[in-house]
Short mmCIF file of C-alpha atoms and ligand atoms in Angstrom, two decimals:
data_model
loop_
_atom_site.label_atom_id
_atom_site.label_comp_id
_atom_site.label_asym_id
_atom_site.label_seq_id
_atom_site.Cartn_x
_atom_site.Cartn_y
_atom_site.Cartn_z
CA UNK A 1 -3.41 -13.79 23.75
CA UNK A 2 -3.74 -10.11 22.52
CA UNK A 3 -2.52 -8.70 25.75
CA UNK A 4 -0.57 -5.42 25.24
CA UNK A 5 1.68 -6.35 28.00
CA UNK A 6 4.31 -8.71 26.69
CA UNK A 7 6.41 -7.61 23.85
CA UNK A 8 6.98 -10.53 21.51
CA UNK A 9 10.15 -12.05 20.08
CA UNK A 10 10.81 -11.41 16.38
CA UNK A 11 12.77 -13.98 14.32
CA UNK A 12 14.23 -12.90 11.10
CA UNK A 13 15.40 -15.10 8.29
CA UNK A 14 16.85 -13.75 5.12
CA UNK A 15 19.96 -12.85 3.09
CA UNK A 16 22.96 -10.81 4.36
CA UNK A 17 24.57 -9.84 1.19
CA UNK A 18 27.18 -7.69 -0.53
CA UNK A 19 25.34 -5.68 -3.26
CA UNK A 20 26.77 -3.80 -6.35
CA UNK A 21 24.26 -1.10 -7.17
CA UNK A 22 24.45 0.68 -10.59
CA UNK A 23 22.30 3.79 -10.59
CA UNK A 24 22.12 7.48 -11.76
CA UNK A 25 25.09 8.27 -9.55
CA UNK A 26 27.29 5.51 -10.81
CA UNK A 27 28.31 2.10 -9.65
CA UNK A 28 28.76 1.43 -5.95
CA UNK A 29 30.45 -1.97 -4.90
CA UNK A 30 30.20 -4.32 -1.94
CA UNK A 31 27.50 -2.41 -0.11
CA UNK A 32 26.02 -4.20 2.87
CA UNK A 33 22.71 -5.56 1.69
CA UNK A 34 20.37 -8.43 1.96
CA UNK A 35 16.85 -8.80 3.12
CA UNK A 36 17.82 -9.71 6.76
CA UNK A 37 20.17 -6.70 7.11
CA UNK A 38 17.46 -4.30 6.46
CA UNK A 39 14.61 -6.03 8.16
CA UNK A 40 16.51 -6.53 11.60
CA UNK A 41 18.01 -2.98 11.52
CA UNK A 42 14.57 -1.46 10.94
CA UNK A 43 12.85 -3.60 13.49
CA UNK A 44 15.57 -2.88 16.05
CA UNK A 45 14.04 0.60 16.52
CA UNK A 46 11.00 -0.93 17.85
CA UNK A 47 12.03 -4.05 19.82
CA UNK A 48 15.27 -5.33 21.25
CA UNK A 49 13.85 -8.82 21.01
CA UNK A 50 15.09 -9.57 17.48
CA UNK A 51 17.15 -12.40 16.35
CA UNK A 52 18.63 -13.24 12.86
CA UNK A 53 19.30 -16.47 11.14
CA UNK A 54 21.44 -16.10 8.11
CA UNK A 55 24.77 -17.16 6.46
CA UNK A 56 27.92 -15.01 5.59
CA UNK A 57 31.10 -15.99 3.74
CA UNK A 58 34.73 -15.76 4.64
CA UNK A 59 34.93 -12.31 2.84
CA UNK A 60 32.28 -10.69 5.00
CA UNK A 61 33.57 -7.85 7.14
CA UNK A 62 32.86 -8.74 10.76
CA UNK A 63 32.12 -4.93 11.56
CA UNK A 64 28.69 -5.27 9.84
CA UNK A 65 27.66 -8.03 12.14
CA UNK A 66 29.14 -6.14 15.21
CA UNK A 67 27.12 -3.19 14.18
CA UNK A 68 23.81 -5.14 14.12
CA UNK A 69 24.68 -6.51 17.42
CA UNK A 70 25.27 -3.00 18.77
CA UNK A 71 21.63 -2.18 17.66
CA UNK A 72 20.55 -4.81 20.19
CA UNK A 73 20.01 -7.52 17.66
CA UNK A 74 20.92 -11.17 18.49
CA UNK A 75 23.24 -12.19 15.77
CA UNK A 76 24.29 -15.61 17.19
CA UNK A 77 22.19 -17.19 14.37
CA UNK A 78 24.39 -15.49 11.70
CA UNK A 79 26.88 -18.27 10.73
CA UNK A 80 29.98 -17.81 8.92
CA UNK A 81 30.90 -20.51 6.27
CA UNK A 82 34.02 -20.91 3.95
CA UNK A 83 33.10 -19.35 0.63
CA UNK A 84 31.72 -16.22 -0.85
CA UNK A 85 29.06 -14.14 0.71
CA UNK A 86 25.64 -13.89 -1.20
CA UNK A 87 26.24 -11.30 -3.83
CA UNK A 88 23.65 -9.33 -5.77
CA UNK A 89 24.17 -6.89 -8.59
CA UNK A 90 21.25 -4.62 -9.50
CA UNK A 91 20.75 -1.69 -11.86
CA UNK A 92 18.34 0.99 -11.62
CA UNK A 93 16.79 3.13 -14.25
CA UNK A 94 17.63 6.81 -14.28
CA UNK A 95 14.43 7.79 -12.64
CA UNK A 96 14.96 4.98 -10.06
CA UNK A 97 11.35 3.58 -10.74
CA UNK A 98 12.48 0.24 -12.01
CA UNK A 99 15.48 -2.14 -11.57
CA UNK A 100 16.91 -5.32 -13.00
CA UNK A 101 19.08 -7.93 -11.60
CA UNK A 102 22.39 -8.11 -13.49
CA UNK A 103 23.84 -10.91 -11.40
CA UNK A 104 23.17 -13.15 -8.29
CA UNK A 105 25.91 -15.23 -6.86
CA UNK A 106 24.50 -17.46 -4.25
CA UNK A 107 27.95 -18.31 -2.65
CA UNK A 108 27.40 -19.72 0.67
CA UNK A 109 23.63 -19.59 0.31
CA UNK A 110 23.91 -22.54 -2.23
CA UNK A 111 24.57 -24.86 0.72
CA UNK A 112 22.88 -23.11 3.64
CA UNK A 113 20.61 -25.10 5.96
CA UNK A 114 19.01 -22.79 8.37
CA UNK A 115 19.11 -24.12 11.91
CA UNK A 116 17.03 -22.59 14.64
CA UNK A 117 18.03 -22.47 18.24
CA UNK A 118 15.43 -23.70 20.85
CA UNK A 119 14.56 -20.07 21.79
CA UNK A 120 14.30 -19.16 17.89
CA UNK A 121 11.98 -22.14 17.36
CA UNK A 122 9.63 -20.73 19.97
CA UNK A 123 9.50 -17.15 18.31
CA UNK A 124 6.17 -15.61 18.28
CA UNK A 125 6.58 -13.22 15.30
CA UNK A 126 8.60 -14.49 12.29
CA UNK A 127 9.67 -12.63 9.13
CA UNK A 128 10.86 -14.85 6.37
CA UNK A 129 12.85 -12.40 4.24
CA UNK A 130 13.31 -12.88 0.63
CA UNK A 131 15.37 -16.12 0.05
CA UNK A 132 14.80 -19.31 -1.64
CA UNK A 133 11.35 -20.55 -0.73
CA UNK A 134 12.93 -23.99 -0.09
CA UNK A 135 14.91 -22.42 2.83
CA UNK A 136 11.79 -20.64 4.05
CA UNK A 137 10.00 -23.95 4.16
CA UNK A 138 12.91 -25.48 6.10
CA UNK A 139 12.55 -22.65 8.76
CA UNK A 140 8.69 -23.21 8.89
CA UNK A 141 9.30 -26.72 9.73
CA UNK A 142 11.32 -25.82 12.69
CA UNK A 143 8.95 -23.33 14.22
CA UNK A 144 6.64 -24.38 17.28
CA UNK A 145 3.60 -22.23 17.40
CA UNK A 146 4.23 -18.62 16.03
CA UNK A 147 1.31 -16.11 16.27
CA UNK A 148 2.51 -14.51 13.03
CA UNK A 149 4.53 -15.65 10.13
CA UNK A 150 5.09 -13.30 7.18
CA UNK A 151 7.19 -13.73 4.19
CA UNK A 152 8.59 -11.80 1.26
CA UNK A 153 9.65 -13.26 -2.12
CA UNK A 154 10.64 -12.10 -5.60
CA UNK A 155 10.34 -12.72 -9.28
CA UNK A 156 13.28 -14.98 -9.39
CA UNK A 157 11.57 -17.51 -7.04
CA UNK A 158 8.15 -17.13 -8.81
CA UNK A 159 9.87 -18.03 -11.91
CA UNK A 160 12.18 -20.89 -10.86
CA UNK A 161 10.65 -22.38 -7.58
CA UNK A 162 7.00 -21.91 -8.05
CA UNK A 163 6.03 -25.18 -6.41
CA UNK A 164 8.12 -24.54 -3.14
CA UNK A 165 6.77 -20.94 -3.16
CA UNK A 166 3.17 -22.18 -3.33
CA UNK A 167 3.88 -24.71 -0.64
CA UNK A 168 5.34 -21.94 1.58
CA UNK A 169 2.30 -19.63 1.02
CA UNK A 170 0.04 -22.60 2.19
CA UNK A 171 1.94 -22.33 5.60
CA UNK A 172 2.18 -18.60 6.42
CA UNK A 173 -0.26 -15.79 7.49
CA UNK A 174 0.99 -12.86 5.54
CA UNK A 175 2.80 -12.50 2.27
CA UNK A 176 4.45 -9.30 1.27
CA UNK A 177 5.26 -8.79 -2.50
CA UNK A 178 5.43 -5.96 -4.84
CA UNK A 179 2.82 -5.18 -7.50
CA UNK A 180 4.78 -6.75 -10.43
CA UNK A 181 5.37 -9.97 -8.43
CA UNK A 182 1.64 -10.17 -7.58
CA UNK A 183 0.83 -9.94 -11.18
CA UNK A 184 3.40 -12.51 -12.17
CA UNK A 185 2.25 -14.92 -9.39
CA UNK A 186 -1.44 -14.74 -10.31
CA UNK A 187 -1.48 -13.70 -14.07
CA UNK A 188 -3.92 -10.77 -12.88
CA UNK A 189 -3.09 -7.30 -13.88
CA UNK A 190 -5.74 -5.59 -11.77
CA UNK A 191 -4.39 -5.50 -8.09
CA UNK A 192 -7.50 -6.15 -6.28
CA UNK A 193 -7.89 -9.31 -8.32
CA UNK A 194 -4.29 -10.18 -7.94
CA UNK A 195 -4.65 -9.84 -4.17
CA UNK A 196 -7.58 -12.26 -4.40
CA UNK A 197 -5.61 -14.76 -6.40
CA UNK A 198 -2.71 -14.62 -3.83
CA UNK A 199 -5.08 -15.06 -1.03
CA UNK A 200 -6.53 -18.17 -2.72
CA UNK A 201 -3.09 -19.68 -2.41
CA UNK A 202 -3.33 -19.77 1.43
CA UNK A 203 -2.23 -16.67 3.30
CA UNK A 204 -4.75 -14.79 5.31
CA UNK A 205 -3.26 -11.41 4.34
CA UNK A 206 -1.38 -10.06 1.37
CA UNK A 207 0.70 -6.84 1.36
CA UNK A 208 1.22 -5.43 -2.09
CA UNK A 209 4.16 -2.92 -2.13
CA UNK A 210 4.01 -0.36 -4.86
CA UNK A 211 7.20 1.63 -4.48
CA UNK A 212 6.56 5.37 -4.25
CA UNK A 213 2.74 4.64 -4.55
CA UNK A 214 2.72 3.01 -1.12
CA UNK A 215 1.54 -0.26 0.06
CA UNK A 216 -1.96 -1.99 0.13
CA UNK A 217 -3.00 -4.61 2.72
CA UNK A 218 -5.76 -7.08 1.68
CA UNK A 219 -7.44 -9.51 4.03
CA UNK A 220 -10.89 -10.59 5.34
CA UNK A 221 -11.30 -7.14 6.87
CA UNK A 222 -11.02 -5.50 3.49
CA UNK A 223 -8.31 -3.37 2.18
CA UNK A 224 -6.05 -0.64 3.83
CA UNK A 225 -3.71 1.72 2.07
CA UNK A 226 -0.43 3.05 3.49
CA UNK A 227 0.89 5.94 1.56
CA UNK A 228 4.67 6.35 0.68
CA UNK A 229 6.29 9.58 1.97
CA UNK A 230 6.66 11.97 -0.90
CA UNK A 231 10.39 12.45 -0.74
CA UNK A 232 12.38 14.99 -2.69
CA UNK A 233 15.69 13.14 -2.53
CA UNK A 234 15.66 9.42 -3.21
CA UNK A 235 19.21 8.01 -3.42
CA UNK A 236 18.84 4.19 -3.60
CA UNK A 237 15.48 2.22 -3.33
CA UNK A 238 17.36 -1.07 -2.37
CA UNK A 239 15.98 -2.41 0.77
CA UNK A 240 12.84 -0.25 0.88
CA UNK A 241 10.63 -3.27 0.89
CA UNK A 242 12.74 -4.98 3.56
CA UNK A 243 12.80 -1.96 5.82
CA UNK A 244 9.00 -1.83 5.44
CA UNK A 245 8.78 -5.32 6.48
CA UNK A 246 11.17 -4.67 9.43
CA UNK A 247 9.32 -1.58 10.59
CA UNK A 248 5.93 -3.37 10.35
CA UNK A 249 7.02 -6.62 12.14
CA UNK A 250 9.18 -4.81 14.80
CA UNK A 251 6.27 -2.64 15.61
CA UNK A 252 3.96 -5.64 15.93
CA UNK A 253 6.54 -7.37 18.27
CA UNK A 254 6.62 -4.10 20.30
CA UNK A 255 2.84 -3.69 20.36
CA UNK A 256 2.11 -7.27 21.50
CA UNK A 257 -1.05 -7.57 19.80
CA UNK A 258 -2.29 -8.31 16.25
CA UNK A 259 -5.56 -6.50 16.20
CA UNK A 260 -6.66 -4.84 12.82
CA UNK A 261 -6.09 -1.40 14.43
CA UNK A 262 -2.47 -2.27 15.44
CA UNK A 263 -1.90 -3.75 12.11
CA UNK A 264 -2.85 -0.48 10.36
CA UNK A 265 -0.46 1.37 12.54
CA UNK A 266 2.21 -1.08 11.75
CA UNK A 267 1.62 -0.64 7.96
CA UNK A 268 2.25 3.16 8.44
CA UNK A 269 5.40 2.38 10.54
CA UNK A 270 6.56 0.16 7.83
CA UNK A 271 6.20 2.93 5.17
CA UNK A 272 8.12 5.21 7.55
CA UNK A 273 11.08 2.88 7.72
CA UNK A 274 10.87 2.26 4.03
CA UNK A 275 11.16 6.08 3.38
CA UNK A 276 14.22 6.38 5.62
CA UNK A 277 15.95 3.55 3.80
CA UNK A 278 15.67 4.96 0.34
CA UNK A 279 17.36 8.33 1.37
CA UNK A 280 20.78 6.80 1.48
CA UNK A 281 22.70 3.73 0.14
CA UNK A 282 22.80 0.39 1.99
CA UNK A 283 21.47 0.52 5.52
CA UNK A 284 22.82 4.12 5.96
CA UNK A 285 19.35 5.60 5.89
CA UNK A 286 18.44 3.33 8.89
CA UNK A 287 21.45 4.57 10.91
CA UNK A 288 21.29 7.24 13.51
CA UNK A 289 17.55 7.28 13.68
CA UNK A 290 15.76 7.61 17.08
CA UNK A 291 12.29 7.55 18.52
CA UNK A 292 11.73 11.25 17.86
CA UNK A 293 12.77 11.10 14.15
CA UNK A 294 10.57 7.99 13.64
CA UNK A 295 7.75 9.69 15.44
CA UNK A 296 8.06 12.89 13.41
CA UNK A 297 7.85 11.09 10.19
CA UNK A 298 4.96 9.04 11.33
CA UNK A 299 3.12 12.20 12.33
CA UNK A 300 3.82 13.73 8.90
CA UNK A 301 2.55 10.60 7.28
CA UNK A 302 -0.70 10.72 9.30
CA UNK A 303 -1.11 14.38 8.37
CA UNK A 304 -0.66 13.45 4.65
CA UNK A 305 -3.78 11.30 4.72
CA UNK A 306 -5.82 13.23 7.45
CA UNK A 307 -9.23 14.27 6.27
CA UNK A 308 -12.64 14.98 7.59
CA UNK A 309 -15.66 12.75 7.16
CA UNK A 310 -17.97 13.89 4.20
CA UNK A 311 -20.94 15.57 5.57
CA UNK A 312 -23.31 16.24 2.71
P1 AMP B 1 14.38 -4.99 -1.57
O1 AMP B 1 14.87 -3.69 -2.35
O2 AMP B 1 13.70 -4.55 -0.36
O3 AMP B 1 13.51 -5.76 -2.52
O4 AMP B 1 15.61 -5.87 -1.24
C1 AMP B 1 16.83 -5.63 -1.83
C2 AMP B 1 17.94 -6.71 -1.20
O5 AMP B 1 17.42 -8.02 -1.60
C3 AMP B 1 19.21 -6.53 -1.70
O6 AMP B 1 20.08 -5.98 -0.64
C4 AMP B 1 19.73 -7.87 -2.19
O7 AMP B 1 21.04 -8.19 -1.54
C5 AMP B 1 18.61 -8.77 -1.75
N1 AMP B 1 18.38 -9.90 -2.75
C6 AMP B 1 18.31 -9.64 -4.11
N2 AMP B 1 18.06 -10.82 -4.78
C7 AMP B 1 18.07 -11.71 -3.75
C8 AMP B 1 17.76 -13.06 -3.77
N3 AMP B 1 17.51 -13.85 -4.83
N4 AMP B 1 17.74 -13.79 -2.55
C9 AMP B 1 17.95 -13.11 -1.42
N5 AMP B 1 18.15 -11.77 -1.32
C10 AMP B 1 18.17 -11.17 -2.48
#
């Protein structure tokens, strides 16, 4: 079961989007975005066994799909429907520490019914990117016997689809949310208490993402902290959480086991991929990476938190 030999398949469900991002350097329009775009691209550095289920509209440039395919990702589950691609408009504060959603146009997502192929139904590792929890539930119903299902969500769904979200939480292993979402979901300000509150809803692990303060994993083994890389040039935080998820899940698929030790390494890999994503707009920070660049940043991250045991 936990043999290192077999790499596992990773199935990614999420949004493929066009984003308008308003930030300190002005407004950028129609950038490639969406949870699945970041997750699959980040994961593709660790395993070539990634497939995506998503929907795009008539306006979506095929070159983005082709590029993902060139990364070795199976894009046969990205279906094109008549209508507009999912469109998200976000505005960041000048210091990039907070953002608000100015507009969300569901477009083809409004009528999307994810349909898994036989191979996708048998996926061992599944990442349900941030989309309507009703669609996440749809996907869960089509899975056979996955070893690990993780999901992401956001404040929008906590506010307007809480029942579906809670039903989804009862059926997955790991939920990844940011600190504000954990507080909103549980009504607890303290993060350790919020984590307990989330775990009480069903998942066996919760990962709380805290932007440039890193990420915390809580489960029966206790807590584990992954730092965020202290970067001097952050351009666009969009997709940091999804790239974190892609790195983490991609590494787990590559490693082929789900031991606590491997999961700790995967948390750091996630943080590494998140750090690359924020250095450029859209998925550009995830372009042109290679094993050596990922390894170098992983080593820098390890150095950041390396210390000796206290010997009084
Ligand atoms: P992150 O910065 O990792 O939280 O993810 C940002 C991405 O989430 C953007 O590229 C958006 O296109 C996507 N996104 C924003 N709102 C939604 C939503 N309601 N459903 C699905 N994806 C969304």
